[in-house]
Amino acid sequence: MIDLRGVNLPPSFEDLELDQTLLDELYEGFQIRLRNFGKDIFFHSPGFKHYEVEDFSIKTGPKFVDISITGRNCELMCDHCASKILWHMIPATTPEELWRVAQELKEKGVDGILISGGSNKDGVVELYPFLNTMKRIKEELSMFVSCHVGLVDKELAEGLKEARVDAVLLDIIGDDQTIAEVYKLPHKSVKDYEESLRLLKEAGHNIVPHVIIGLHYGQIKGEYRAIDMIAKFDPSALVMVVVMPYYGKARFQLLPPPKPEESAKVILHARKALPSKPVVIGCARPAGPERVKFDLYALHAGVNGITFPAEGIFTYAKSLGLRPVVSPNCCSTVFLH
């Protein structure tokens, strides 16, 4: 058994001003992941951007990319990202264009795609016209296909299953005020997000919910409730990200994200709520020294993987006795291992 208590930090981390009491608290999460998953830890670098730090990079071409069925357009334009998350995605706004893009990516050696897009005024990503094309991509190109959706109804949940998508990703929000103010959906509630989870699970999907830490303008508000709700539906994995204020509208950009210490406690709660399910850190989180601190805390909290790890984290994981596994795929695929 690996004992993190008393571990000496490498010189590059000595200026981080870590909370030792918190590190001791996170030790429980580390032991949970060792008991249930062993020493392997996944470091993901999906192909929508090149990422390289001193101790981590992937030299192969992209193997997994994101596609937006609405291009850069989002009808909802919520405060969270104001459509900017869509800007790095490949646009494919018709079924015919999606098929052409998928063929071109397959020829270039891409093995998997994530299909998403902007939401309508009801928080729905209108994937219905693309379902037959997704099925064709699965059957004729044998690609891994995941979809990052908004709220779903029974028709969409069953349609995605008929299309044979490999995984369904969706953001889960655990606070009605956040849904109304940040996501601009005052006519929706936490119950609608819970119903989406239920419908997707009943349709037989691999569900990989996402929780955005600090979504309520940098505050920790509904995250714990969201995690507890997710745990009831036996997800294939859980992805944790941190709000990135510079994506959002002006109000967001004036407010800081939550402190890494606050975020680490949310991750520990997720680890304890889902002891036998992979919990991974997704690509979205602020950069700089706070990212290093956050990633270090996440390792101690027992996550199964980290996407685009901060400099030094890959090496530090090895010093903790973990076995890093480098993956060019989206972190949502972690449940396949």
Short mmCIF file of C-alpha atoms in Angstrom, two decimals:
data_model
loop_
_atom_site.label_atom_id
_atom_site.label_comp_id
_atom_site.label_asym_id
_atom_site.label_seq_id
_atom_site.Cartn_x
_atom_site.Cartn_y
_atom_site.Cartn_z
CA MET A 1 0.00 0.00 0.00
CA ILE A 2 1.26 3.44 -0.95
CA ASP A 3 1.34 5.87 1.97
CA LEU A 4 1.35 9.53 0.91
CA ARG A 5 1.80 10.88 4.40
CA GLY A 6 5.21 12.44 4.71
CA VAL A 7 5.93 12.37 0.96
CA ASN A 8 8.52 14.99 0.00
CA LEU A 9 7.48 17.34 -2.77
CA PRO A 10 9.89 17.87 -5.67
CA PRO A 11 11.69 21.23 -5.72
CA SER A 12 9.46 22.53 -8.55
CA PHE A 13 6.43 22.32 -6.24
CA GLU A 14 7.95 23.83 -3.12
CA ASP A 15 6.51 27.29 -3.79
CA LEU A 16 2.91 26.09 -4.13
CA GLU A 17 1.94 26.71 -0.49
CA LEU A 18 -0.05 23.51 -0.20
CA ASP A 19 -2.54 22.90 2.59
CA GLN A 20 -1.05 19.98 4.53
CA THR A 21 -4.26 19.41 6.49
CA LEU A 22 -6.13 19.06 3.21
CA LEU A 23 -3.50 16.68 1.81
CA ASP A 24 -3.99 14.48 4.88
CA GLU A 25 -7.75 14.57 4.29
CA LEU A 26 -7.34 13.62 0.61
CA TYR A 27 -5.34 10.54 1.64
CA GLU A 28 -8.63 8.65 2.05
CA GLY A 29 -9.44 9.18 -1.62
CA PHE A 30 -6.04 7.90 -2.71
CA GLN A 31 -6.54 4.69 -0.77
CA ILE A 32 -10.02 4.22 -2.30
CA ARG A 33 -8.58 4.40 -5.83
CA LEU A 34 -5.75 2.00 -4.99
CA ARG A 35 -8.16 -0.58 -3.56
CA ASN A 36 -10.48 -0.43 -6.55
CA PHE A 37 -8.19 0.36 -9.50
CA GLY A 38 -4.60 -0.40 -8.57
CA LYS A 39 -1.73 1.86 -9.60
CA ASP A 40 -2.57 2.73 -13.23
CA ILE A 41 -3.39 6.40 -13.85
CA PHE A 42 -4.33 7.79 -17.26
CA PHE A 43 -2.99 11.00 -18.74
CA HIS A 44 -5.10 12.10 -21.69
CA SER A 45 -4.19 14.40 -24.57
CA PRO A 46 -7.03 14.38 -27.12
CA GLY A 47 -6.28 15.74 -30.54
CA PHE A 48 -8.30 18.93 -30.68
CA LYS A 49 -5.14 20.81 -29.67
CA HIS A 50 -1.43 20.14 -29.35
CA TYR A 51 -0.35 20.03 -25.73
CA GLU A 52 3.19 19.77 -24.48
CA VAL A 53 4.92 20.52 -21.19
CA GLU A 54 8.42 19.57 -20.06
CA ASP A 55 7.51 16.08 -18.81
CA PHE A 56 4.46 15.24 -20.94
CA SER A 57 3.52 15.22 -24.62
CA ILE A 58 2.13 12.93 -27.30
CA LYS A 59 4.04 12.80 -30.58
CA THR A 60 1.46 10.92 -32.67
CA GLY A 61 -1.18 12.66 -34.75
CA PRO A 62 -4.67 13.26 -33.34
CA LYS A 63 -6.69 10.14 -32.60
CA PHE A 64 -9.80 11.73 -31.08
CA VAL A 65 -11.41 15.02 -32.12
CA ASP A 66 -14.55 17.07 -31.40
CA ILE A 67 -17.25 18.00 -33.91
CA SER A 68 -19.97 20.64 -33.52
CA ILE A 69 -23.25 20.19 -35.38
CA THR A 70 -23.98 23.90 -34.92
CA GLY A 71 -20.54 25.26 -35.79
CA ARG A 72 -19.80 28.16 -33.46
CA ASN A 73 -23.48 28.96 -33.00
CA CYS A 74 -25.40 28.50 -29.76
CA GLU A 75 -28.98 29.68 -29.36
CA LEU A 76 -28.80 29.58 -25.57
CA MET A 77 -25.54 31.58 -25.15
CA CYS A 78 -25.38 30.87 -21.41
CA ASP A 79 -23.00 32.74 -19.15
CA HIS A 80 -20.82 29.65 -18.71
CA CYS A 81 -19.06 29.70 -22.10
CA ALA A 82 -21.05 31.95 -24.48
CA SER A 83 -20.36 29.36 -27.24
CA LYS A 84 -16.55 29.67 -26.98
CA ILE A 85 -16.16 25.97 -26.12
CA LEU A 86 -17.47 25.24 -29.63
CA TRP A 87 -14.77 27.28 -31.33
CA HIS A 88 -12.10 24.54 -31.24
CA MET A 89 -14.50 21.95 -32.69
CA ILE A 90 -14.72 20.94 -36.34
CA PRO A 91 -17.99 22.28 -37.78
CA ALA A 92 -20.39 19.83 -39.44
CA THR A 93 -23.80 21.44 -39.56
CA THR A 94 -25.62 18.95 -41.81
CA PRO A 95 -25.77 15.14 -41.79
CA GLU A 96 -23.99 15.11 -45.15
CA GLU A 97 -21.19 17.29 -43.83
CA LEU A 98 -20.86 15.12 -40.72
CA TRP A 99 -20.41 12.05 -42.88
CA ARG A 100 -17.80 13.79 -45.05
CA VAL A 101 -15.88 15.04 -42.01
CA ALA A 102 -15.96 11.59 -40.41
CA GLN A 103 -14.61 9.98 -43.57
CA GLU A 104 -11.78 12.51 -43.82
CA LEU A 105 -10.85 12.03 -40.17
CA LYS A 106 -10.85 8.25 -40.53
CA GLU A 107 -8.50 8.52 -43.51
CA LYS A 108 -6.15 10.63 -41.35
CA GLY A 109 -6.01 7.95 -38.64
CA VAL A 110 -8.53 9.39 -36.20
CA ASP A 111 -10.22 6.60 -34.24
CA GLY A 112 -12.86 8.47 -32.27
CA ILE A 113 -15.09 11.53 -32.39
CA LEU A 114 -17.14 13.48 -29.89
CA ILE A 115 -20.25 15.04 -31.43
CA SER A 116 -21.82 18.02 -29.71
CA GLY A 117 -22.99 21.55 -30.46
CA GLY A 118 -24.75 24.59 -29.10
CA SER A 119 -28.02 24.29 -27.18
CA ASN A 120 -31.45 25.62 -28.01
CA LYS A 121 -33.52 27.72 -25.59
CA ASP A 122 -34.58 24.55 -23.75
CA GLY A 123 -31.03 23.37 -23.13
CA VAL A 124 -31.21 20.66 -25.82
CA VAL A 125 -28.50 19.92 -28.39
CA GLU A 126 -30.62 19.12 -31.45
CA LEU A 127 -28.95 15.89 -32.54
CA TYR A 128 -32.07 14.22 -33.97
CA PRO A 129 -31.28 14.86 -37.70
CA PHE A 130 -27.78 13.41 -37.25
CA LEU A 131 -28.70 10.06 -35.66
CA ASN A 132 -28.73 8.03 -38.88
CA THR A 133 -25.35 9.45 -39.86
CA MET A 134 -23.91 8.54 -36.47
CA LYS A 135 -25.11 4.99 -36.97
CA ARG A 136 -23.51 4.92 -40.40
CA ILE A 137 -20.22 6.16 -38.92
CA LYS A 138 -20.34 3.31 -36.41
CA GLU A 139 -21.23 0.63 -38.96
CA GLU A 140 -19.11 1.70 -41.95
CA LEU A 141 -16.15 3.48 -40.35
CA SER A 142 -15.96 1.58 -37.03
CA MET A 143 -15.14 4.76 -35.13
CA PHE A 144 -15.71 5.39 -31.43
CA VAL A 145 -18.61 7.84 -31.24
CA SER A 146 -19.58 9.77 -28.14
CA CYS A 147 -22.07 12.62 -27.83
CA HIS A 148 -21.98 15.52 -25.40
CA VAL A 149 -25.65 16.37 -25.04
CA GLY A 150 -27.78 18.81 -23.10
CA LEU A 151 -31.09 17.78 -21.61
CA VAL A 152 -32.64 14.75 -23.31
CA ASP A 153 -36.12 13.34 -23.76
CA LYS A 154 -37.07 9.71 -24.31
CA GLU A 155 -36.95 10.07 -28.10
CA LEU A 156 -33.38 11.34 -28.10
CA ALA A 157 -32.20 8.84 -25.49
CA GLU A 158 -33.58 5.95 -27.53
CA GLY A 159 -32.42 7.49 -30.81
CA LEU A 160 -28.85 7.72 -29.57
CA LYS A 161 -29.04 4.07 -28.55
CA GLU A 162 -30.36 3.08 -31.95
CA ALA A 163 -27.47 5.03 -33.45
CA ARG A 164 -25.11 2.81 -31.41
CA VAL A 165 -23.18 5.68 -29.83
CA ASP A 166 -20.54 4.40 -27.42
CA ALA A 167 -21.01 6.96 -24.65
CA VAL A 168 -23.24 9.90 -23.77
CA LEU A 169 -21.74 12.85 -21.93
CA LEU A 170 -23.80 15.56 -20.22
CA ASP A 171 -23.25 18.34 -17.73
CA ILE A 172 -25.18 17.80 -14.50
CA ILE A 173 -26.16 20.81 -12.40
CA GLY A 174 -27.30 20.41 -8.80
CA ASP A 175 -28.78 23.84 -8.10
CA ASP A 176 -31.91 25.48 -9.52
CA GLN A 177 -30.54 29.00 -9.16
CA THR A 178 -27.47 28.07 -11.20
CA ILE A 179 -29.67 26.54 -13.89
CA ALA A 180 -31.76 29.72 -14.06
CA GLU A 181 -29.02 32.34 -13.82
CA VAL A 182 -25.92 30.78 -15.40
CA TYR A 183 -27.54 28.47 -17.94
CA LYS A 184 -30.46 30.84 -18.69
CA LEU A 185 -33.01 28.08 -18.16
CA PRO A 186 -35.43 29.44 -15.50
CA HIS A 187 -38.10 27.03 -16.75
CA LYS A 188 -35.87 24.01 -15.97
CA SER A 189 -34.72 22.52 -12.65
CA VAL A 190 -32.45 19.91 -11.10
CA LYS A 191 -35.25 17.39 -11.68
CA ASP A 192 -34.86 17.82 -15.44
CA TYR A 193 -31.18 16.89 -15.23
CA GLU A 194 -32.01 13.91 -13.05
CA GLU A 195 -34.66 12.85 -15.57
CA SER A 196 -32.09 13.02 -18.38
CA LEU A 197 -29.83 10.70 -16.42
CA ARG A 198 -32.72 8.32 -15.83
CA LEU A 199 -33.78 8.24 -19.49
CA LEU A 200 -30.24 7.66 -20.73
CA LYS A 201 -29.65 4.90 -18.21
CA GLU A 202 -32.97 3.21 -19.02
CA ALA A 203 -32.01 3.29 -22.71
CA GLY A 204 -28.88 1.32 -21.82
CA HIS A 205 -26.21 3.97 -22.45
CA ASN A 206 -22.73 4.30 -21.06
CA ILE A 207 -23.25 7.62 -19.34
CA VAL A 208 -20.29 9.85 -18.47
CA PRO A 209 -21.69 12.87 -16.61
CA HIS A 210 -19.63 16.02 -16.14
CA VAL A 211 -19.64 18.26 -13.08
CA ILE A 212 -18.35 21.81 -13.53
CA ILE A 213 -16.77 22.97 -10.28
CA GLY A 214 -17.49 26.64 -9.60
CA LEU A 215 -20.23 26.91 -12.24
CA HIS A 216 -22.19 29.44 -10.17
CA TYR A 217 -19.89 32.37 -10.92
CA GLY A 218 -16.95 30.77 -9.14
CA GLN A 219 -18.90 29.59 -6.11
CA ILE A 220 -19.27 26.01 -4.92
CA LYS A 221 -23.04 25.66 -4.89
CA GLY A 222 -24.69 22.59 -6.44
CA GLU A 223 -21.68 20.35 -7.06
CA TYR A 224 -22.14 18.03 -4.09
CA ARG A 225 -25.81 17.50 -4.89
CA ALA A 226 -24.98 16.84 -8.54
CA ILE A 227 -22.42 14.17 -7.60
CA ASP A 228 -24.84 12.45 -5.23
CA MET A 229 -27.50 12.46 -7.94
CA ILE A 230 -25.10 11.02 -10.51
CA ALA A 231 -24.08 8.24 -8.12
CA LYS A 232 -27.65 6.91 -8.11
CA PHE A 233 -27.49 6.10 -11.83
CA ASP A 234 -24.39 3.90 -12.00
CA PRO A 235 -22.36 6.00 -14.46
CA SER A 236 -19.59 4.48 -16.53
CA ALA A 237 -17.31 7.30 -15.35
CA LEU A 238 -17.45 10.83 -13.98
CA VAL A 239 -15.56 13.79 -15.45
CA MET A 240 -14.72 16.76 -13.22
CA VAL A 241 -13.80 20.13 -14.72
CA VAL A 242 -13.38 23.63 -13.30
CA VAL A 243 -15.14 26.70 -14.63
CA MET A 244 -12.97 28.85 -16.91
CA PRO A 245 -14.11 32.46 -16.47
CA TYR A 246 -12.44 33.74 -19.64
CA TYR A 247 -14.81 31.54 -21.68
CA GLY A 248 -17.91 33.15 -20.24
CA LYS A 249 -19.68 36.48 -20.49
CA ALA A 250 -18.50 39.68 -18.79
CA ARG A 251 -19.90 38.84 -15.35
CA PHE A 252 -17.91 35.61 -15.30
CA GLN A 253 -14.72 37.25 -16.51
CA LEU A 254 -14.71 39.59 -13.50
CA LEU A 255 -14.89 36.74 -10.99
CA PRO A 256 -12.17 34.23 -10.04
CA PRO A 257 -12.68 30.46 -10.25
CA PRO A 258 -12.86 28.54 -6.96
CA LYS A 259 -9.63 28.00 -5.08
CA PRO A 260 -7.90 24.66 -5.77
CA GLU A 261 -8.48 23.70 -2.13
CA GLU A 262 -12.25 24.11 -2.55
CA SER A 263 -12.21 22.15 -5.79
CA ALA A 264 -10.13 19.36 -4.22
CA LYS A 265 -12.81 18.79 -1.58
CA VAL A 266 -15.40 18.37 -4.34
CA ILE A 267 -13.17 15.80 -6.04
CA LEU A 268 -12.75 13.90 -2.78
CA HIS A 269 -16.53 13.83 -2.38
CA ALA A 270 -16.83 12.36 -5.89
CA ARG A 271 -14.17 9.74 -5.15
CA LYS A 272 -16.03 8.65 -2.02
CA ALA A 273 -19.45 8.73 -3.72
CA LEU A 274 -18.21 6.62 -6.66
CA PRO A 275 -15.52 4.38 -5.17
CA SER A 276 -15.61 1.79 -7.96
CA LYS A 277 -16.17 4.12 -10.94
CA PRO A 278 -13.46 6.08 -12.76
CA VAL A 279 -13.27 9.74 -11.75
CA VAL A 280 -11.17 11.83 -14.14
CA ILE A 281 -10.14 15.45 -14.53
CA GLY A 282 -11.27 16.84 -17.88
CA CYS A 283 -9.55 19.32 -20.16
CA ALA A 284 -11.36 22.46 -18.94
CA ARG A 285 -9.68 24.14 -15.97
CA PRO A 286 -7.75 27.39 -15.49
CA ALA A 287 -4.06 27.53 -16.39
CA GLY A 288 -1.07 28.76 -14.41
CA PRO A 289 0.18 27.93 -10.89
CA GLU A 290 -3.35 27.21 -9.69
CA ARG A 291 -3.62 24.45 -12.27
CA VAL A 292 -0.48 22.81 -10.92
CA LYS A 293 -1.85 22.95 -7.40
CA PHE A 294 -5.26 21.65 -8.51
CA ASP A 295 -3.74 18.71 -10.41
CA LEU A 296 -1.53 17.81 -7.47
CA TYR A 297 -4.49 17.80 -5.10
CA ALA A 298 -6.44 15.73 -7.63
CA LEU A 299 -3.72 13.07 -7.63
CA HIS A 300 -3.85 12.91 -3.85
CA ALA A 301 -7.67 12.73 -3.95
CA GLY A 302 -7.47 9.53 -5.98
CA VAL A 303 -8.54 10.44 -9.50
CA ASN A 304 -8.14 7.87 -12.26
CA GLY A 305 -6.86 10.29 -14.86
CA ILE A 306 -5.96 13.86 -15.76
CA THR A 307 -6.31 15.51 -19.16
CA PHE A 308 -3.50 17.83 -20.26
CA PRO A 309 -1.61 17.48 -16.96
CA ALA A 310 0.19 20.54 -15.62
CA GLU A 311 3.96 20.57 -15.84
CA GLY A 312 5.57 18.18 -13.36
CA ILE A 313 2.39 16.26 -12.57
CA PHE A 314 3.21 13.29 -14.82
CA THR A 315 6.59 12.88 -13.11
CA TYR A 316 5.10 13.46 -9.68
CA ALA A 317 2.55 10.69 -10.24
CA LYS A 318 5.41 8.25 -10.79
CA SER A 319 7.07 9.41 -7.58
CA LEU A 320 3.86 8.49 -5.74
CA GLY A 321 4.17 4.91 -6.97
CA LEU A 322 1.53 5.24 -9.68
CA ARG A 323 1.89 3.81 -13.21
CA PRO A 324 1.13 6.52 -15.79
CA VAL A 325 -0.66 5.41 -18.96
CA VAL A 326 -0.59 7.95 -21.80
CA SER A 327 -3.74 8.14 -23.94
CA PRO A 328 -4.49 10.21 -27.07
CA ASN A 329 -8.21 9.75 -26.45
CA CYS A 330 -10.87 11.82 -24.77
CA CYS A 331 -10.88 11.26 -21.00
CA SER A 332 -14.51 10.07 -21.20
CA THR A 333 -13.20 6.81 -22.70
CA VAL A 334 -11.48 5.89 -19.43
CA PHE A 335 -14.21 3.36 -18.63
CA LEU A 336 -13.00 1.17 -21.52
CA HIS A 337 -9.80 0.27 -19.63
#
